[in-house]
Coordinates of C-alpha atoms in Angstrom, one line a residue:
Chain A
M1 CA -3.5 3.1 -46.9
L2 CA -3.6 6.6 -48.4
N3 CA -0.6 5.7 -50.4
C4 CA -2.2 2.6 -51.9
Y5 CA -5.3 4.6 -52.8
L6 CA -3.3 7.3 -54.5
K7 CA -1.2 4.8 -56.4
G8 CA -4.4 3.1 -57.5
Q9 CA -5.6 6.4 -59.0
Q10 CA -2.6 7.0 -61.2
E11 CA -1.2 4.7 -63.8
H12 CA 2.5 4.7 -63.0
E13 CA 5.0 2.3 -64.5
R14 CA 5.8 -0.2 -61.9
P15 CA 9.5 -0.1 -61.0
E16 CA 11.3 -3.4 -61.6
F17 CA 14.2 -4.6 -59.6
I18 CA 16.9 -5.5 -62.2
P19 CA 20.3 -6.6 -60.7
Y20 CA 23.4 -5.4 -62.4
A21 CA 24.4 -7.9 -65.0
H22 CA 28.1 -7.8 -64.2
L23 CA 27.7 -8.6 -60.6
R24 CA 27.4 -12.1 -59.5
I25 CA 24.8 -11.7 -56.8
R26 CA 24.7 -14.4 -54.1
T27 CA 21.0 -14.9 -53.7
K28 CA 19.5 -17.2 -51.1
Q29 CA 17.2 -20.0 -52.0
K30 CA 13.6 -19.0 -52.8
V31 CA 12.0 -17.5 -49.8
T32 CA 10.3 -20.3 -48.0
V33 CA 6.7 -20.6 -46.8
E34 CA 7.9 -20.9 -43.2
V35 CA 9.8 -17.6 -43.5
L36 CA 6.8 -15.9 -45.1
D37 CA 4.4 -17.2 -42.5
H38 CA 6.9 -16.0 -39.8
L39 CA 7.0 -12.5 -41.4
E40 CA 3.2 -12.4 -41.6
H41 CA 3.0 -13.1 -37.9
L42 CA 5.7 -10.5 -36.9
A43 CA 4.6 -7.7 -39.0
L44 CA 0.9 -8.5 -39.5
V45 CA 1.4 -8.1 -43.2
D46 CA -0.4 -10.1 -45.9
F47 CA 1.5 -11.1 -49.0
R48 CA -1.9 -11.6 -50.6
D49 CA -0.9 -13.4 -53.8
S50 CA 2.2 -14.8 -55.5
E51 CA 2.9 -11.5 -57.0
G52 CA 3.4 -10.0 -53.6
V53 CA 5.9 -12.8 -52.8
E54 CA 7.7 -12.2 -56.1
R55 CA 8.2 -8.6 -55.3
L56 CA 9.6 -9.6 -52.0
Q57 CA 11.9 -12.1 -53.7
K58 CA 13.2 -9.4 -56.1
A59 CA 13.6 -6.8 -53.4
I60 CA 15.9 -9.2 -51.5
Q61 CA 17.8 -10.0 -54.6
F62 CA 18.2 -6.2 -55.3
A63 CA 19.4 -5.6 -51.7
D64 CA 21.8 -8.5 -51.9
Q65 CA 23.9 -6.4 -54.2
L66 CA 25.3 -4.7 -51.1
H67 CA 27.3 -7.9 -50.4
E68 CA 29.5 -6.9 -53.3
V69 CA 30.9 -4.0 -51.5
N70 CA 34.1 -4.6 -49.6
T71 CA 33.5 -3.4 -46.0
D72 CA 36.7 -4.8 -44.4
G73 CA 37.9 -2.4 -41.7
V74 CA 35.0 0.0 -42.2
E75 CA 32.8 0.9 -39.2
P76 CA 29.1 0.1 -39.9
M77 CA 27.0 3.1 -40.5
D78 CA 23.4 3.3 -39.4
S79 CA 22.4 6.6 -41.2
V80 CA 24.1 9.4 -43.2
L81 CA 23.0 11.7 -40.4
E82 CA 24.7 9.8 -37.6
D83 CA 27.4 12.4 -37.1
R84 CA 24.8 15.0 -36.4
C85 CA 24.4 16.3 -32.8
L86 CA 21.7 14.7 -30.8
Y87 CA 19.6 17.6 -29.6
L88 CA 19.0 17.4 -25.8
R89 CA 15.8 19.0 -24.5
E90 CA 15.4 20.8 -21.2
D91 CA 13.1 18.9 -18.7
D92 CA 10.1 21.2 -19.0
V93 CA 6.5 20.2 -19.3
T94 CA 5.4 21.6 -22.7
E95 CA 2.9 19.1 -24.0
G96 CA -0.1 17.0 -23.1
N97 CA -3.6 17.9 -21.8
C98 CA -5.3 17.2 -25.2
T99 CA -7.3 14.2 -24.2
E100 CA -10.3 15.2 -26.1
E101 CA -8.4 15.7 -29.4
L102 CA -6.6 12.3 -29.0
L103 CA -9.8 10.5 -28.3
K104 CA -11.3 11.8 -31.5
N105 CA -9.1 9.2 -33.3
A106 CA -10.5 6.4 -31.3
R107 CA -13.2 4.1 -32.8
E108 CA -14.3 3.1 -29.4
K109 CA -13.7 4.8 -26.1
V110 CA -14.9 4.3 -22.5
E111 CA -14.7 7.3 -20.1
E112 CA -11.5 8.8 -21.7
Y113 CA -9.8 5.4 -22.1
F114 CA -9.0 3.8 -25.4
V115 CA -10.8 0.5 -25.9
A116 CA -8.8 -2.5 -27.2
P117 CA -9.5 -6.2 -27.5
P118 CA -8.8 -8.2 -24.3
G119 CA -5.4 -9.3 -25.4
N120 CA -3.3 -9.8 -28.6
I121 CA -5.4 -11.9 -31.0
P122 CA -2.6 -14.0 -32.5
L123 CA -2.7 -14.7 -36.2
P124 CA -4.2 -18.2 -36.7
K125 CA -1.7 -20.9 -37.7
L126 CA -1.0 -21.5 -41.3
E127 CA -3.3 -24.4 -41.6
E128 CA -6.2 -22.5 -40.1
R129 CA -5.9 -19.4 -42.2
E130 CA -7.3 -18.3 -45.5
T131 CA -4.2 -17.5 -47.2
F132 CA -2.6 -18.4 -50.6
L133 CA 0.5 -19.4 -48.8
K134 CA -1.2 -22.7 -48.0
G135 CA -1.0 -23.6 -51.6
S136 CA 2.8 -22.9 -51.9
Chain B
L1 CA 9.4 -44.9 -11.2
C2 CA 9.8 -48.3 -12.8
L3 CA 10.3 -51.2 -10.5
W4 CA 11.7 -54.4 -11.7
G5 CA 10.5 -57.6 -10.3
H6 CA 14.0 -58.6 -9.0
P7 CA 14.3 -57.5 -5.4
Y8 CA 18.0 -57.1 -5.4
L9 CA 18.1 -54.8 -8.5
N10 CA 15.1 -53.0 -7.1
S11 CA 17.0 -51.7 -4.0
I12 CA 20.0 -50.8 -6.1
F13 CA 17.8 -48.7 -8.3
L14 CA 16.1 -47.0 -5.3
L15 CA 19.6 -46.2 -3.9
F16 CA 20.6 -44.6 -7.1
F17 CA 17.3 -42.6 -7.1
F18 CA 17.7 -41.4 -3.6
F19 CA 21.4 -40.5 -4.1
F20 CA 20.5 -38.5 -7.1
S21 CA 17.8 -36.5 -5.3
L22 CA 20.2 -35.9 -2.4
T23 CA 22.8 -34.2 -4.6
P24 CA 22.6 -30.5 -3.9
W25 CA 20.9 -28.1 -6.4
V26 CA 22.6 -24.8 -7.1
P27 CA 19.9 -22.2 -7.8
V28 CA 20.8 -19.2 -10.1
V29 CA 18.9 -16.0 -9.9
G30 CA 19.4 -13.0 -12.2
L31 CA 17.3 -9.8 -12.1
E32 CA 16.1 -7.3 -14.6
I33 CA 15.0 -4.0 -12.9
H34 CA 13.1 -1.2 -14.5
A35 CA 13.4 2.0 -12.6
Q36 CA 11.2 5.0 -13.6
I37 CA 13.3 8.1 -14.0
S38 CA 12.3 10.9 -11.7
S39 CA 11.8 13.8 -14.1
N40 CA 9.2 16.5 -15.0
S41 CA 8.6 15.3 -18.5
K42 CA 9.0 12.1 -20.5
L43 CA 12.1 10.6 -22.2
F44 CA 11.3 11.7 -25.8
S45 CA 8.4 14.2 -25.3
G46 CA 7.3 17.2 -23.2
S47 CA 4.3 15.6 -21.5
Q48 CA 4.3 15.6 -17.8
V49 CA 5.3 12.6 -15.7
Q50 CA 2.8 12.1 -12.8
F51 CA 1.2 9.3 -10.9
A52 CA -2.6 8.9 -10.8
A53 CA -3.8 11.6 -13.3
P54 CA -7.0 11.6 -15.3
P55 CA -6.6 8.9 -18.0
N56 CA -4.9 10.1 -21.3
S57 CA -4.4 13.7 -20.0
L58 CA -0.5 13.4 -19.9
V59 CA -0.2 12.4 -23.5
S60 CA 1.4 14.2 -26.3
F61 CA 0.9 13.5 -30.1
F62 CA 4.3 11.7 -30.0
D63 CA 3.2 9.5 -27.1
A64 CA 0.1 8.6 -28.9
S65 CA 2.2 7.7 -31.9
L66 CA 0.5 10.0 -34.3
P67 CA 2.2 10.3 -37.7
G68 CA 4.7 13.0 -38.3
T69 CA 5.9 13.2 -34.7
L70 CA 9.5 12.6 -33.7
P71 CA 11.4 11.8 -30.5
V72 CA 13.4 14.5 -28.7
L73 CA 15.7 13.3 -25.9
N74 CA 15.3 14.8 -22.4
R75 CA 18.7 15.8 -20.9
R76 CA 17.6 15.2 -17.3
C77 CA 17.0 11.5 -18.2
V78 CA 20.4 11.2 -19.7
E79 CA 22.0 12.7 -16.4
A80 CA 19.9 10.3 -14.3
A81 CA 21.2 7.4 -16.1
V82 CA 24.8 8.6 -15.9
M83 CA 24.5 9.3 -12.2
T84 CA 23.1 5.7 -11.7
G85 CA 25.8 4.2 -13.8
L86 CA 28.5 6.0 -11.8
A87 CA 27.0 5.0 -8.4
L88 CA 27.0 1.4 -9.6
N89 CA 30.7 1.5 -10.7
C90 CA 29.9 1.2 -14.4
S91 CA 31.9 2.3 -17.4
I92 CA 29.8 5.0 -19.0
N93 CA 29.8 4.6 -22.8
K94 CA 30.7 8.0 -24.2
K95 CA 28.8 6.9 -27.4
S96 CA 25.6 5.0 -27.0
L97 CA 22.9 4.1 -29.5
F98 CA 19.1 3.9 -29.6
D99 CA 17.2 1.0 -31.2
R100 CA 13.6 0.0 -31.8
K101 CA 12.3 -3.2 -30.2
H102 CA 9.1 -4.2 -32.1
Y103 CA 6.2 -6.1 -30.7
F104 CA 2.4 -5.6 -30.8
Y105 CA 0.4 -4.7 -27.8
A106 CA -2.4 -2.3 -27.2
D107 CA -0.4 -0.1 -24.7
L108 CA 2.4 0.3 -27.1
P109 CA 0.9 2.6 -29.8
A110 CA 3.9 2.8 -32.1
G111 CA 4.3 -0.9 -32.3
Y112 CA 7.9 -0.7 -31.0
Q113 CA 9.7 0.6 -27.9
I114 CA 12.8 2.9 -28.3
T115 CA 15.5 1.2 -26.2
Q116 CA 19.3 0.8 -26.2
Q117 CA 19.9 -2.8 -27.2
R118 CA 23.3 -2.6 -29.0
V119 CA 25.3 -0.1 -27.1
P120 CA 23.7 1.0 -23.8
I121 CA 24.7 4.0 -21.8
A122 CA 26.6 2.2 -19.0
V123 CA 28.1 -1.4 -18.7
N124 CA 30.1 -3.6 -16.3
G125 CA 29.3 -2.3 -12.9
S126 CA 28.7 -3.9 -9.5
L127 CA 26.4 -3.5 -6.5
S128 CA 27.4 -4.4 -2.9
Y129 CA 24.7 -5.3 -0.5
S130 CA 24.5 -6.7 3.1
L131 CA 22.7 -9.7 4.4
C132 CA 22.2 -10.7 8.0
I133 CA 23.0 -14.4 8.6
D134 CA 20.3 -16.3 10.6
N135 CA 17.9 -13.3 10.9
K136 CA 19.8 -12.2 14.0
M137 CA 20.9 -8.8 12.7
S138 CA 24.1 -9.4 14.7
Q139 CA 26.2 -10.8 11.9
M140 CA 26.2 -9.1 8.5
V141 CA 27.9 -10.4 5.5
T142 CA 28.6 -8.3 2.3
K143 CA 27.9 -9.7 -1.1
T144 CA 28.3 -8.3 -4.6
V145 CA 26.3 -8.7 -7.7
R146 CA 27.7 -7.7 -11.1
I147 CA 25.7 -5.2 -13.2
K148 CA 25.7 -6.1 -16.9
Q149 CA 24.4 -2.9 -18.2
I150 CA 22.1 0.1 -17.8
Q151 CA 20.1 1.3 -20.6
L152 CA 17.5 4.1 -21.3
E153 CA 14.2 3.1 -22.6
Q154 CA 10.6 4.0 -22.9
D155 CA 7.8 2.8 -20.7
S156 CA 4.6 1.6 -22.2
G157 CA 1.1 2.7 -21.4
K158 CA -1.2 0.9 -18.9
S159 CA -3.8 -1.7 -19.8
L160 CA -6.7 -2.2 -17.5
H161 CA -8.4 -5.6 -18.3
D162 CA -12.1 -5.7 -18.2
D163 CA -12.9 -9.4 -18.3
V164 CA -16.6 -8.8 -17.9
R165 CA -17.0 -7.0 -21.2
S166 CA -14.0 -8.7 -22.8
Q167 CA -12.1 -5.7 -23.5
T168 CA -8.9 -3.8 -22.4
L169 CA -9.0 -0.1 -21.5
V170 CA -5.7 1.7 -22.4
D171 CA -4.3 4.7 -20.6
L172 CA -1.3 6.2 -22.2
N173 CA -0.2 8.5 -19.5
R174 CA 2.7 6.3 -18.7
A175 CA 3.7 5.7 -22.3
G176 CA 7.0 7.3 -23.1
V177 CA 8.1 7.9 -19.5
G178 CA 11.8 7.4 -19.1
L179 CA 13.1 4.2 -17.7
M180 CA 16.5 2.9 -16.6
E181 CA 16.7 -0.8 -17.1
V182 CA 19.4 -2.3 -14.8
V183 CA 20.5 -5.7 -15.8
M184 CA 22.1 -7.9 -13.1
E185 CA 24.2 -10.9 -13.8
P186 CA 22.9 -14.2 -12.4
D187 CA 25.2 -14.0 -9.3
M188 CA 22.5 -14.5 -6.7
C189 CA 21.2 -17.7 -5.3
C190 CA 18.1 -17.2 -3.4
G191 CA 15.2 -15.0 -2.6
E192 CA 16.9 -13.2 0.4
E193 CA 19.9 -12.2 -1.7
A194 CA 17.6 -10.9 -4.5
A195 CA 15.5 -8.9 -2.0
A196 CA 18.6 -7.5 -0.3
A197 CA 20.2 -6.4 -3.6
V198 CA 17.0 -4.7 -4.8
R199 CA 16.6 -2.9 -1.5
E200 CA 20.1 -1.5 -1.7
L201 CA 19.5 -0.5 -5.3
Q202 CA 16.3 1.2 -4.2
L203 CA 18.2 3.1 -1.5
I204 CA 20.9 4.2 -3.9
L205 CA 18.4 5.4 -6.5
Q206 CA 16.5 7.3 -3.8
T207 CA 19.8 8.8 -2.5
L208 CA 20.8 9.9 -6.1
G209 CA 17.3 11.2 -6.8
S210 CA 17.5 9.5 -10.2
S211 CA 14.4 7.5 -9.3
Q212 CA 12.0 7.6 -6.4
A213 CA 11.9 3.8 -6.8
V214 CA 8.6 3.3 -4.9
M215 CA 7.5 -0.3 -6.0
A216 CA 4.0 0.2 -4.9
E217 CA 3.6 3.0 -7.5
G218 CA 5.2 1.1 -10.2
Q219 CA 8.3 3.2 -10.2
L220 CA 10.5 0.1 -9.6
R221 CA 9.6 -3.2 -11.3
V222 CA 11.6 -6.3 -11.0
D223 CA 11.6 -9.5 -13.2
A224 CA 13.5 -12.5 -11.9
N225 CA 15.3 -15.1 -14.0
V226 CA 15.5 -18.4 -12.1
S227 CA 17.1 -21.7 -12.9
V228 CA 18.6 -24.6 -11.0
H229 CA 21.5 -27.0 -11.8
H230 CA 23.8 -29.5 -10.1
P231 CA 27.3 -28.3 -9.2
G232 CA 29.7 -28.8 -12.0
E233 CA 26.9 -29.2 -14.7
P234 CA 25.9 -26.5 -17.0
Y235 CA 23.2 -24.0 -16.2
G236 CA 19.6 -25.3 -16.3
V237 CA 16.7 -23.9 -18.4
R238 CA 15.6 -20.6 -16.9
T239 CA 12.1 -19.2 -16.4
E240 CA 11.3 -15.5 -16.1
V241 CA 9.0 -14.5 -13.2
K242 CA 7.0 -11.2 -13.6
N243 CA 4.3 -9.4 -11.7
I244 CA 6.3 -9.0 -8.5
N245 CA 4.9 -6.0 -6.6
S246 CA 7.1 -5.7 -3.4
I247 CA 10.4 -6.7 -2.1
R248 CA 8.9 -9.2 0.2
F249 CA 7.0 -10.8 -2.7
L250 CA 10.2 -10.9 -4.6
A251 CA 11.8 -13.1 -2.1
K252 CA 8.8 -15.3 -2.0
A253 CA 8.5 -15.6 -5.7
V254 CA 12.1 -16.5 -6.3
D255 CA 12.1 -19.0 -3.5
Y256 CA 8.9 -20.7 -4.6
E257 CA 10.2 -20.9 -8.2
I258 CA 13.4 -22.5 -7.1
E259 CA 11.4 -25.0 -5.1
R260 CA 9.1 -25.7 -8.0
Q261 CA 11.9 -26.3 -10.4
I262 CA 13.7 -28.6 -8.0
E263 CA 10.6 -30.7 -7.4
E264 CA 9.8 -30.8 -11.1
L265 CA 13.3 -32.0 -12.0
E266 CA 13.4 -34.5 -9.2
S267 CA 10.3 -36.1 -10.2
G268 CA 11.7 -36.5 -13.7
G269 CA 10.1 -33.5 -15.4
T270 CA 11.5 -30.7 -17.5
I271 CA 11.6 -27.1 -17.1
L272 CA 10.1 -25.0 -19.9
N273 CA 11.8 -21.7 -20.9
E274 CA 8.7 -19.7 -20.2
T275 CA 7.4 -16.5 -18.5
R276 CA 5.5 -17.0 -15.3
A277 CA 3.6 -14.6 -13.2
F278 CA 3.8 -14.4 -9.4
D279 CA 0.3 -14.8 -7.7
S280 CA 0.7 -13.0 -4.5
K281 CA -2.5 -14.4 -3.0
L282 CA -1.6 -17.9 -3.7
G283 CA 2.1 -17.4 -3.1
C284 CA 3.1 -19.3 -6.2
T285 CA 4.1 -18.8 -9.8
V286 CA 1.7 -19.6 -12.7
P287 CA 2.4 -19.8 -16.5
M288 CA 1.4 -16.5 -18.2
R289 CA -1.2 -16.8 -21.0
D290 CA -0.9 -14.8 -24.2
K291 CA 2.2 -16.8 -25.0
E292 CA 2.8 -16.5 -28.7
G293 CA 5.9 -18.6 -29.0
K294 CA 9.4 -17.2 -29.0
Q295 CA 9.4 -13.5 -29.6
D296 CA 11.3 -12.0 -32.4
Y297 CA 11.7 -8.3 -31.7
R298 CA 13.4 -7.5 -35.0
F299 CA 15.7 -4.9 -33.4
M300 CA 16.8 -2.1 -35.8
P301 CA 18.6 1.2 -35.2
E302 CA 16.2 4.1 -34.3
P303 CA 16.6 6.1 -37.5
N304 CA 15.3 9.4 -35.9
L305 CA 18.1 9.7 -33.2
P306 CA 21.8 10.0 -33.9
P307 CA 24.2 8.5 -31.3
L308 CA 24.2 9.9 -27.9
I309 CA 27.6 11.5 -27.2
L310 CA 28.7 12.2 -23.6
Y311 CA 31.8 14.2 -22.6
N312 CA 34.3 14.3 -19.8
A313 CA 36.6 17.2 -18.8
R314 CA 39.2 16.0 -21.3
S315 CA 37.0 15.5 -24.3
L316 CA 34.8 18.6 -23.8
P317 CA 34.8 20.8 -26.9
A318 CA 35.5 24.5 -26.3
N319 CA 32.6 26.2 -27.9
M320 CA 29.8 24.0 -27.2
N321 CA 26.5 25.2 -25.7
H322 CA 26.4 24.1 -22.2
Q323 CA 22.7 23.1 -22.4
Q324 CA 23.7 20.5 -25.1
V325 CA 26.5 19.0 -23.0
V326 CA 26.4 16.1 -20.5
N327 CA 29.7 16.1 -18.7
I328 CA 30.4 12.8 -16.9
D329 CA 33.0 14.3 -14.6
W330 CA 30.8 17.2 -13.6
I331 CA 28.1 14.7 -12.6
H332 CA 30.7 12.5 -10.8
E333 CA 31.9 15.4 -8.7
R334 CA 28.4 16.1 -7.5
L335 CA 27.3 12.6 -6.6
P336 CA 26.0 12.5 -3.0
D337 CA 27.1 10.0 -0.4
L338 CA 25.8 6.6 -1.2
P339 CA 24.2 4.5 1.5
S340 CA 27.3 2.5 2.1
V341 CA 29.4 5.5 2.7
K342 CA 26.7 7.1 4.9
R343 CA 26.6 3.9 6.9
A344 CA 30.4 3.9 7.5
K345 CA 30.3 7.5 8.5
L346 CA 27.6 7.0 11.0
V347 CA 29.6 4.1 12.5
E348 CA 32.8 6.2 12.8
Q349 CA 31.2 9.4 14.0
Y350 CA 28.8 7.9 16.6
G351 CA 30.5 4.6 17.6
I352 CA 27.4 2.6 16.7
L353 CA 27.5 -0.9 15.2
P354 CA 27.3 -1.6 11.5
E355 CA 23.9 -3.3 12.0
H356 CA 22.5 -0.2 13.7
S357 CA 23.5 2.0 10.8
F358 CA 22.0 -0.5 8.5
T359 CA 18.6 -0.2 10.3
L360 CA 18.9 3.6 10.5
L361 CA 19.2 3.9 6.7
N362 CA 16.6 1.2 6.0
E363 CA 13.9 3.4 7.5
A364 CA 13.1 6.7 5.8
G365 CA 13.9 9.7 8.0
L366 CA 15.2 7.6 10.9
T367 CA 18.8 8.8 10.5
E368 CA 17.8 12.4 10.5
F369 CA 15.7 11.8 13.7
F370 CA 18.6 10.0 15.3
E371 CA 20.9 12.9 14.5
D372 CA 18.4 15.5 15.6
V373 CA 18.1 13.8 19.0
I374 CA 22.0 13.6 19.3
K375 CA 22.2 17.3 18.7
Q376 CA 19.7 18.1 21.6
T377 CA 20.9 15.6 24.2
Q378 CA 24.0 14.9 26.4
M379 CA 23.3 11.2 26.3
K380 CA 26.0 9.3 24.4
P381 CA 25.1 8.1 20.8
K382 CA 25.6 4.5 21.8
K383 CA 22.8 4.8 24.3
V384 CA 20.6 6.9 22.2
I385 CA 20.7 4.4 19.4
G386 CA 19.1 1.9 21.8
W387 CA 16.1 4.2 22.3
I388 CA 15.9 4.9 18.6
L389 CA 16.0 1.3 17.5
N390 CA 14.3 -0.6 20.4
D391 CA 11.7 1.9 21.6
L392 CA 10.8 4.4 18.9
L393 CA 11.2 2.1 15.9
S394 CA 9.3 -0.8 17.5
Y395 CA 6.4 1.5 18.4
L396 CA 6.4 2.9 14.9
K397 CA 6.3 -0.7 13.5
Q398 CA 3.6 -1.7 15.9
H399 CA 1.3 1.1 14.7
S400 CA 2.5 0.9 11.1
L401 CA 3.7 4.5 11.1
T402 CA 6.5 6.2 9.3
V403 CA 9.2 8.2 11.1
K404 CA 7.5 11.5 9.7
E405 CA 4.2 10.4 11.4
S406 CA 5.8 9.8 14.9
P407 CA 3.8 11.3 17.7
V408 CA 7.1 11.7 19.6
S409 CA 9.2 14.3 18.1
S410 CA 13.1 14.4 18.3
F411 CA 12.8 17.4 20.7
L412 CA 10.6 15.5 23.1
L413 CA 12.7 12.4 23.0
A414 CA 15.9 14.4 23.5
D415 CA 14.2 16.1 26.6
L416 CA 13.2 12.7 28.0
L417 CA 16.7 11.2 27.5
N418 CA 18.2 14.4 29.1
R419 CA 16.3 13.8 32.2
L420 CA 17.3 10.1 32.3
E421 CA 20.9 11.2 31.9
K422 CA 20.6 13.6 34.8
K423 CA 19.2 10.8 36.8
E424 CA 16.0 12.7 37.3
I425 CA 14.2 9.4 36.5
S426 CA 15.1 5.8 36.3
S427 CA 15.2 4.0 33.0
T428 CA 12.1 2.0 33.8
A429 CA 10.3 5.4 34.5
A430 CA 11.6 6.7 31.3
K431 CA 10.0 3.8 29.4
Q432 CA 6.7 4.8 31.1
V433 CA 7.1 8.4 30.2
F434 CA 7.9 7.4 26.6
A435 CA 4.6 5.3 26.4
E436 CA 2.7 8.3 27.7
L437 CA 4.5 10.7 25.1
W438 CA 3.4 8.1 22.4
K439 CA -0.2 8.9 23.1
G440 CA 0.6 12.3 21.5
E441 CA -1.5 14.3 24.0
G442 CA 0.9 17.2 23.9
K443 CA 2.3 16.8 27.3
T444 CA 6.1 17.3 27.9
P445 CA 8.2 14.7 29.7
L446 CA 8.4 16.9 32.7
E447 CA 4.6 17.2 32.9
I448 CA 4.3 13.4 32.7
V449 CA 6.9 12.8 35.3
K450 CA 5.2 15.1 37.7
E451 CA 1.8 13.7 36.9
K452 CA 2.8 10.1 37.6
K453 CA 5.2 11.0 40.3
L454 CA 8.0 9.3 38.7
Q455 CA 10.9 11.5 39.7
L456 CA 13.6 9.6 41.6
I457 CA 14.0 10.4 45.3
Q458 CA 17.6 11.6 45.6
D459 CA 17.6 12.1 49.3
Q460 CA 19.5 9.3 51.2
E461 CA 17.5 9.7 54.4
D462 CA 14.1 9.7 52.7
L463 CA 15.0 6.4 51.0
E464 CA 16.2 4.7 54.2
R465 CA 13.1 5.6 56.0
I466 CA 10.9 4.2 53.2
C467 CA 13.0 1.0 53.1
Q468 CA 12.6 0.6 56.8
A469 CA 8.9 0.9 56.7
V470 CA 8.8 -1.8 54.0
I471 CA 11.0 -4.1 55.9
D472 CA 8.9 -3.6 59.1
G473 CA 5.8 -4.4 57.3
Q474 CA 7.1 -7.7 55.8
E475 CA 8.1 -10.0 58.6
N476 CA 8.4 -13.2 56.6
E477 CA 9.6 -11.9 53.3
V478 CA 13.1 -11.2 52.3
I479 CA 13.7 -8.0 50.6
I480 CA 17.0 -7.3 49.0
C481 CA 18.1 -3.6 48.9
Q482 CA 20.8 -2.7 46.6
C483 CA 22.7 0.6 47.1
R484 CA 24.0 2.0 44.0
K485 CA 27.4 3.8 43.9
D486 CA 25.8 7.2 43.3
G487 CA 23.7 6.9 46.4
V488 CA 20.3 6.2 44.6
L489 CA 18.5 3.3 46.1
A490 CA 17.1 0.7 43.9
L491 CA 14.8 -2.0 45.2
P492 CA 14.5 -4.7 42.6
H493 CA 12.5 -7.1 44.7
L494 CA 9.7 -4.8 45.7
L495 CA 6.5 -6.9 46.1
G496 CA 3.3 -6.1 44.4
R497 CA 1.4 -4.9 47.5
T498 CA 4.3 -2.8 48.6
R499 CA 4.7 -1.1 45.3
S500 CA 1.1 -0.1 45.3
S501 CA 1.5 1.6 48.7
L502 CA 4.5 3.6 47.7
P503 CA 4.8 6.5 45.2
G504 CA 6.1 5.4 41.9
S505 CA 9.3 7.2 42.5
L506 CA 10.9 4.1 43.9
V507 CA 10.1 1.8 41.1

């Protein structure tokens, strides 16, 4: 949220995802409405308008360039830091007891409990939602 | 059931129907068990692990998922998982990885749980457990269930549902506590087997100290996966049963679900791949609400944690800081005797039956009590065990007491058994004394014996005189006197009115 606000303040040139011309990128078919709807349910993200979907499409295209690298016989890597030592902590109590501070973040609280809605409120189905995806 | 008009075809159809429903069903039961690790602090943060503390008082900034916080792995949790893996005959993965499992729920503040989905810490083990055939405790059979894997993962917080005000209250004290998820292969076939396997796992965890595994406090949670199929056919659709709060309910829930699935299939229905909750009051499983369709957890590697590397004696690097090393061999050498080994040792050392040692280990503190009595008495263990299992244990069960709460201490029981061994009292008298001791009034066996005049009369002449008086007084009755080899007279057919006229010593 903070990021969006700050970005809105300054006029940056929007980066564009341009694939390398000499590479023949194998790109999937246009991202379908079903996939977008599924993603909106899973991540509770709202693509908002066709420009949002376009950016997603271009980002996938950009990432597809990775397929051009020959990885035969190479162990997959999760992160460049994966050969670092995983630090092990001693089993001592060093934190906690800050109920008041934590509850300051809560919009609603009841006797030191956080208050949440009664259960997950699932995103309504595509047909029932106000989303531009319906038009696609 | 569609019936044609033709009577001949009708009966053929009915025959087929009955034949099909008489074909045996093979139930398949697999378990996923979450055991809370017994540690001072949480898996990835330094907040305390404690049951029943003021809400949100044991929560750090990381547990509350505030931005800018990072997970730091607790070494004790790693050791607990390695111990458990070794005790369950698993291969320990020297390199295991952490992943994020994403789903939204109010008690999961980060929106994901850190777990080990790709490469868990331990795989391919087995658990052996014993079952009594026919509830008789006289014939025990050993079964084995394969352990697919053990993984380290975070616990979520607790949700308290307030239906009146239509809201959920969230307490994050439990969020981030270390769990070992033990995944069992579907090798079991009924509630009894599932219950016995979980009981044995519970005893193993308690012996190791890696988890206190008290189901009532949520330290051991079991989800059951149940399906049925006909022999020779592929496995049926399975349902997952949650909300099982005790080992007894586990057996009930599994058996109910098997029955429900069989009935559903036999009446032509289908089984949905769904999650059901066990309702202990009604004794049945019900579909869980809040079902949002098939969950997609979008697993991804946890970017803030490099792989967990474990060492053994061979691979241990020379200059490493001890505090940063988990040595599998070191842990293996220090494993305590597992329940199965303890049982075998008891049988060998004391000459008791396997069923006896099973009961001894099944009751917290009973083995120690038994061994304390043995140390303080001359009575043979084979006789002592009878007193422990038939008398002490049944009294404890009747009054719902634990061994720790027993009003009869091992010292008092040993004293009583010594007097019985020295033939100062008969065994019937001993039972009476035991009943008195149970009242916990602080009297010693000797005091009770004197008070109730239960001491056996050792003098032969005295006994003959009393016998004669009884016989003289009963002209028409036949009294059988039996002289025991050691000279103590027993009168098994003393009549009621005679008994009341004699001191209790003759009983």
